[in-house]
Amino acid sequence: MAERAQLLSTSVPGHKLSREEHRKQKDLDAARKAGTAPAALDEAGKAINPHIPEYISRAPWYADIGVASLAHQRRPEAEPTPISEWYDRGAKVGPAAKKYRKGACENCGAMTHKKQDCVERPRKRGAKFSNKDIMADEVIESFDGTYDAKRDRWNGYNPASYKDVVDEYEAMEAARQKYREEEIDKQTSTDMAAVKKVAKVKKEGDEDFGSSDEDEEDEDKYAEAADQVGQSLDAKNRITVRNLRIREDTAKYLINLNPESAYYDPKTRAMRDAPEQGVAQEDMKFAGDNFLRYSGEATNMQKLQMFAWQSSQRGHNVHAQANPTAGELLHREFQEKKEVLKDSSKVSILAKYGGEEHLERLPKELLSGQTENYVEYSRTGEVVKGRERAKARSKYDEDVYINNHTAVWGSYFDRDSALWGFACCHSLIAGSYCTGEAGKEATTSSSVTALLDSASERRRIDEEAEAERAKRKTLAEQHAENIASASGKDKDKADKGKRADRAEIPTYGKRPEEGDEVELDKDRLRKALAEEKKRKQMGEDEAWAQSKKSKIDVSQEELEAYRLSRQTYEDPMANYQDSEE
């Protein structure tokens, strides 16, 4: 009954189940979900999960195959292209068209590409306009290769095509061999050495065809032409030779076991410095690689080897080890020609630009050697006999006095102002004229220290004069002064309450009250009038700047000078001035 119900459940959707069959189908589904009944199998024999909803497991009417299956839910797998298959290059689809078709290539007339993608030769008149020689359509193929097929670098390669390369190489090798044989036959000499030499030259000169394995090759020629180890930067000629030592000799690093001695490089087996200190290098068994490299004729051998390398690079057959005599002769000839060329270039430069007299100089032995001039000095350093040796002069002008000076600029230094000047007049201005001793006195009197000294001296004299006048006063005068000072203090205390609201006026130079007599100094008043007149003639800005620099206290003479010089507009004679005749 279970099999019939399963069959009915997977039957055509249009078939209607009876009530009994529907109930059995529900029981079977519940048993499958509970695990008491086996799961349904698809066409491949795989179990179908009973928990899959019916709207997913049931196939639609257009995809129903009559059995339980989930194939309608799976993506159809396309069979991948085998790795052996590839595009059919150059394949055409049928015969070519007779007339141009709309949408085809305007150049060749094929429908499979456009004009910008056409690989045919561009025509003067394309197939669109000429309607002739229309090409057939290409075969368009698409391959969905596997992962390995997409990444195979040799995919689509035809090994049979390499036979063309082999045939071309064999033909060129046969032609080259035939050409060599013809060149050897043309030689009239029967000497085998000459024949081999000609064959070798032709073989080396023929670089386009390569080399033949049948010809005899000299295995040592590359080693002879190669540079020494660490000297050549050419990778083709570079060889490697280990810096080995004789087993009986003591290793360099065992000569001195002190770790602070000369450094030993284990990679290159080199010890540049001497392993032992305090011993002459000539007496050591091993004095370091630098001693061997730069002593004796090692430097000459290095120059010879360098000359051989440079000559070999320029195409000359020079080898320092294979033929040292020829290399030495060529090197000596090269040095001689180099000196001649150097002298000739020097002569040509001097002939063109001149200046040979500057190259001629006395020998060093004569410049610093002994002479026949005898000079005798005293204990004080003065010349007693002979001529004193001339002093070396500077390239700058010396002892040149300007503006009547008797000393040069910079011969005097003023410590107060930290400036340089002339020692003859102590002038600190470089372009000034000399004033002699008068200039020294003026500089000294106008210095800061002199001004301070004079001010302190004047203050001292005034104090002494004031003390002398105080001593000469009588007792009556002193008593009157004391009474006046006491009455003045009382008066000031009485007026202090009245003038509390006004600003306090300084006691020195205060405004006099009516009836008070003020004693004025005529000389100071005359000086104050001159200063007030000068101030009247100043501008506003200049007067304001001058007032900020002046003192704050005002004397009685300055107040009187201000009142006298104050302009009164009611006075008709205020602007009157005497005409100077």
Coordinates of C-alpha atoms in Angstrom, one line a residue, residues 48-336:
I48 CA 14.8 12.7 -1.0
N49 CA 14.7 14.6 2.2
P50 CA 11.1 14.2 3.5
H51 CA 11.2 17.6 5.3
I52 CA 11.3 19.4 1.9
P53 CA 8.1 21.2 1.4
E54 CA 5.7 19.9 -1.2
Y55 CA 5.7 23.0 -3.3
I56 CA 9.5 22.5 -3.8
S57 CA 9.6 18.7 -4.2
R58 CA 6.6 18.5 -6.5
A59 CA 7.6 19.2 -10.1
P60 CA 5.4 21.5 -12.3
W61 CA 3.3 19.9 -15.0
Y62 CA 5.7 20.9 -17.7
A63 CA 8.8 19.4 -15.9
D64 CA 7.1 16.3 -14.4
I65 CA 8.9 13.1 -15.4
G66 CA 6.4 10.7 -13.7
V67 CA 8.6 9.8 -10.7
A68 CA 9.7 11.5 -7.5
S69 CA 12.7 13.7 -8.3
L70 CA 14.4 17.0 -7.5
A71 CA 16.0 17.4 -10.9
H72 CA 13.7 20.4 -11.7
Q73 CA 15.3 22.3 -8.8
R74 CA 18.9 21.6 -9.9
R75 CA 20.9 23.6 -12.5
P76 CA 21.5 21.6 -15.6
E77 CA 25.2 20.8 -15.8
A78 CA 26.8 21.5 -19.2
E79 CA 29.4 19.1 -20.3
P80 CA 32.8 21.0 -20.3
T81 CA 34.9 21.2 -23.4
P82 CA 37.7 18.7 -23.4
I83 CA 41.2 20.1 -23.2
S84 CA 42.1 18.5 -26.6
E85 CA 39.6 20.6 -28.5
W86 CA 40.3 24.2 -29.6
Y87 CA 39.2 26.9 -32.0
D88 CA 39.2 25.9 -35.7
R89 CA 41.4 28.7 -37.0
G90 CA 40.5 30.0 -40.4
A91 CA 37.3 28.0 -40.8
K92 CA 34.6 29.5 -43.0
V93 CA 30.9 29.0 -43.0
G94 CA 29.8 27.8 -46.5
P95 CA 30.3 29.8 -49.6
A96 CA 30.6 33.5 -49.7
A97 CA 27.7 35.8 -50.5
K98 CA 27.3 37.3 -53.9
K99 CA 26.0 40.7 -52.8
Y100 CA 26.7 43.0 -49.8
R101 CA 24.3 42.4 -46.9
K102 CA 23.1 45.0 -44.6
G103 CA 25.0 45.1 -41.3
A104 CA 28.1 43.3 -42.7
C105 CA 31.7 44.5 -42.6
E106 CA 32.1 47.5 -44.9
N107 CA 35.6 46.4 -45.9
C108 CA 35.3 42.6 -46.7
G109 CA 31.6 42.0 -46.5
A110 CA 31.5 39.3 -43.8
M111 CA 28.7 39.3 -41.3
T112 CA 30.7 38.0 -38.3
H113 CA 32.6 41.3 -37.6
K114 CA 32.5 45.0 -38.2
K115 CA 34.9 47.3 -40.1
Q116 CA 37.0 48.2 -37.1
D117 CA 37.5 44.5 -36.3
C118 CA 38.3 43.4 -39.8
V119 CA 41.8 41.8 -40.3
E120 CA 41.7 41.9 -44.1
R121 CA 43.8 44.5 -46.0
P122 CA 42.0 47.8 -46.1
R123 CA 40.5 48.3 -49.5
K124 CA 40.4 51.5 -51.4
R125 CA 36.7 50.9 -52.1
G126 CA 35.1 48.6 -49.6
A127 CA 32.7 45.7 -50.3
K128 CA 29.8 47.9 -49.3
F129 CA 30.4 50.2 -52.3
S130 CA 32.1 47.9 -54.8
N131 CA 29.9 44.8 -54.1
K132 CA 32.8 42.6 -55.2
D133 CA 35.1 40.0 -53.6
I134 CA 32.9 39.5 -50.6
M135 CA 34.5 37.2 -48.0
A136 CA 32.8 34.2 -46.4
D137 CA 31.7 34.4 -42.8
E138 CA 34.0 33.0 -40.1
V139 CA 33.1 30.1 -37.7
I140 CA 32.3 31.6 -34.3
E141 CA 33.0 29.1 -31.6
S142 CA 32.8 29.4 -27.8
F143 CA 34.5 27.0 -25.4
D144 CA 33.7 26.7 -21.7
G145 CA 36.9 25.0 -20.7
T146 CA 37.7 23.6 -17.3
Y147 CA 39.8 25.3 -14.7
D148 CA 43.0 23.7 -16.0
A149 CA 42.1 24.2 -19.7
K150 CA 41.7 28.0 -19.1
R151 CA 45.1 28.2 -17.5
D152 CA 47.1 26.0 -19.8
R153 CA 49.7 28.1 -21.6
W154 CA 50.1 25.5 -24.3
N155 CA 46.4 25.0 -24.9
G156 CA 45.7 25.1 -28.6
Y157 CA 49.4 24.7 -29.6
N158 CA 50.1 22.4 -32.5
P159 CA 53.4 20.6 -31.9
A160 CA 53.6 19.8 -35.6
S161 CA 54.3 23.5 -36.4
Y162 CA 57.7 23.3 -34.7
K163 CA 58.9 21.1 -37.5
D164 CA 59.2 24.3 -39.6
V165 CA 61.6 25.8 -37.1
V166 CA 63.8 22.6 -37.1
D167 CA 63.8 22.5 -40.9
E168 CA 64.9 26.2 -41.2
Y169 CA 67.7 25.6 -38.7
E170 CA 69.0 22.5 -40.5
A171 CA 69.0 24.4 -43.8
M172 CA 70.9 27.3 -42.3
E173 CA 73.5 25.0 -40.7
A174 CA 74.0 23.1 -44.0
A175 CA 74.5 26.3 -45.9
R176 CA 77.0 27.6 -43.3
Q177 CA 79.0 24.3 -43.4
K178 CA 79.1 24.4 -47.2
Y179 CA 80.3 28.0 -47.1
R180 CA 83.2 27.0 -44.7
E181 CA 84.2 24.1 -46.9
E182 CA 84.3 26.4 -50.0
E183 CA 86.5 29.0 -48.1
I184 CA 89.0 26.2 -47.1
D185 CA 89.2 24.9 -50.6
K186 CA 90.1 28.4 -51.8
Q187 CA 93.2 28.4 -49.7
T188 CA 96.4 27.5 -51.6
S189 CA 98.4 26.7 -48.5
T190 CA 98.7 23.1 -47.5
D191 CA 99.5 23.9 -43.8
M192 CA 96.9 22.3 -41.6
A193 CA 97.4 24.9 -38.9
A194 CA 96.6 27.7 -41.3
V195 CA 93.5 25.8 -42.5
K196 CA 92.3 25.4 -38.9
K197 CA 93.0 29.0 -38.2
V198 CA 90.9 30.1 -41.1
A199 CA 88.1 27.8 -40.1
K200 CA 88.2 29.1 -36.5
V201 CA 88.1 32.7 -37.7
K202 CA 85.2 32.0 -39.9
K203 CA 83.5 30.1 -37.2
E204 CA 83.9 32.9 -34.6
G205 CA 82.8 35.6 -37.1
D206 CA 79.7 33.8 -38.1
E207 CA 77.5 34.8 -35.2
D208 CA 74.2 34.7 -37.0
F209 CA 74.2 30.9 -37.5
G210 CA 75.5 29.9 -34.0
S211 CA 78.0 27.1 -33.5
S212 CA 78.1 23.5 -34.6
D213 CA 78.5 20.6 -32.2
E214 CA 80.7 18.7 -34.7
D215 CA 83.4 21.3 -34.8
E216 CA 86.3 21.1 -32.3
E217 CA 86.2 23.8 -29.7
D218 CA 88.9 25.0 -27.4
E219 CA 87.6 24.5 -23.8
D220 CA 90.2 26.8 -22.3
K221 CA 89.6 29.9 -24.4
Y222 CA 86.8 31.2 -22.2
A223 CA 88.9 30.7 -19.1
E224 CA 91.8 32.6 -20.6
A225 CA 89.7 35.5 -21.8
A226 CA 87.8 35.7 -18.5
D227 CA 88.6 38.2 -15.8
Q228 CA 89.8 37.4 -12.3
V229 CA 87.5 36.7 -9.5
G230 CA 85.7 39.8 -8.3
Q231 CA 87.1 42.0 -11.0
S232 CA 84.7 41.6 -13.9
L233 CA 81.2 42.7 -14.1
D234 CA 80.5 40.9 -17.3
A235 CA 78.3 37.9 -16.5
K236 CA 79.5 36.0 -19.6
N237 CA 83.1 36.0 -18.7
R238 CA 82.7 35.7 -14.9
I239 CA 84.3 32.6 -13.3
T240 CA 84.5 31.5 -9.7
V241 CA 87.7 30.3 -8.1
R242 CA 87.9 29.5 -4.4
N243 CA 90.6 31.2 -2.4
L244 CA 92.0 28.0 -1.2
R245 CA 95.3 27.5 0.8
I246 CA 97.8 24.7 1.0
R247 CA 96.8 22.3 3.8
E248 CA 100.3 22.4 5.4
D249 CA 100.2 26.2 5.9
T250 CA 98.8 27.7 9.1
A251 CA 95.4 29.3 8.7
K252 CA 95.2 33.1 8.9
Y253 CA 92.9 33.1 11.9
L254 CA 95.2 30.8 13.9
I255 CA 98.2 33.1 13.7
N256 CA 96.9 35.3 16.5
L257 CA 94.0 33.9 18.6
N258 CA 93.3 37.3 20.2
P259 CA 89.7 38.3 19.3
E260 CA 90.7 42.0 19.2
S261 CA 93.4 41.4 16.5
A262 CA 92.9 41.8 12.8
Y263 CA 89.5 41.0 11.4
Y264 CA 89.1 37.7 9.5
D265 CA 86.3 37.5 6.9
P266 CA 85.2 33.8 6.8
K267 CA 83.2 34.2 3.7
T268 CA 86.0 35.5 1.5
R269 CA 88.8 34.1 3.7
A270 CA 90.5 37.5 3.7
M271 CA 92.5 39.2 6.5
R272 CA 93.5 42.6 5.3
D273 CA 95.5 43.8 8.3
A274 CA 98.5 42.2 10.0
P275 CA 97.5 39.6 12.6
E276 CA 100.4 40.5 14.9
Q277 CA 101.2 44.0 16.3
G278 CA 104.7 45.2 17.2
V279 CA 106.5 43.1 14.6
A280 CA 108.0 44.3 11.3
Q281 CA 105.8 43.3 8.4
E282 CA 108.9 42.1 6.5
D283 CA 109.7 39.6 9.3
M284 CA 106.2 38.1 9.5
K285 CA 105.1 34.9 7.8
F286 CA 101.8 36.6 6.9
A287 CA 101.5 40.4 7.1
G288 CA 98.0 40.8 5.8
D289 CA 96.5 40.9 2.3
N290 CA 97.0 44.6 2.0
F291 CA 100.8 44.2 2.5
L292 CA 100.9 41.6 -0.3
R293 CA 98.7 43.6 -2.5
Y294 CA 100.6 46.9 -2.2
S295 CA 104.2 45.8 -1.8
G296 CA 106.9 44.9 -4.3
E297 CA 105.8 44.6 -7.9
A298 CA 102.2 43.9 -7.1
T299 CA 101.0 47.4 -8.1
N300 CA 102.8 47.1 -11.4
M301 CA 101.1 43.7 -12.0
Q302 CA 97.7 45.3 -11.2
K303 CA 98.3 48.1 -13.7
L304 CA 99.4 45.5 -16.3
Q305 CA 96.3 43.4 -15.6
M306 CA 94.1 46.4 -15.8
F307 CA 95.7 47.4 -19.2
A308 CA 95.1 43.9 -20.5
W309 CA 91.4 43.9 -19.5
Q310 CA 90.8 47.3 -21.1
S311 CA 92.7 46.3 -24.3
S312 CA 90.7 43.1 -24.5
Q313 CA 87.4 45.0 -24.2
R314 CA 88.6 47.2 -27.1
G315 CA 89.2 44.2 -29.3
H316 CA 93.0 43.8 -28.9
N317 CA 94.5 40.3 -28.2
V318 CA 96.3 41.1 -25.0
H319 CA 96.5 38.6 -22.1
A320 CA 98.7 39.2 -19.0
Q321 CA 99.0 35.4 -18.2
A322 CA 99.1 33.8 -21.6
N323 CA 101.7 36.2 -23.1
P324 CA 103.1 38.4 -20.3
T325 CA 106.1 39.6 -22.4
A326 CA 103.9 41.0 -25.2
G327 CA 101.6 42.6 -22.6
E328 CA 104.5 44.3 -20.8
L329 CA 105.8 45.7 -24.1
L330 CA 102.4 47.0 -25.2
H331 CA 101.9 48.5 -21.8
R332 CA 105.3 50.3 -21.9
E333 CA 104.5 51.6 -25.4
F334 CA 101.1 52.7 -24.2
Q335 CA 102.7 54.7 -21.3
E336 CA 105.2 56.4 -23.7

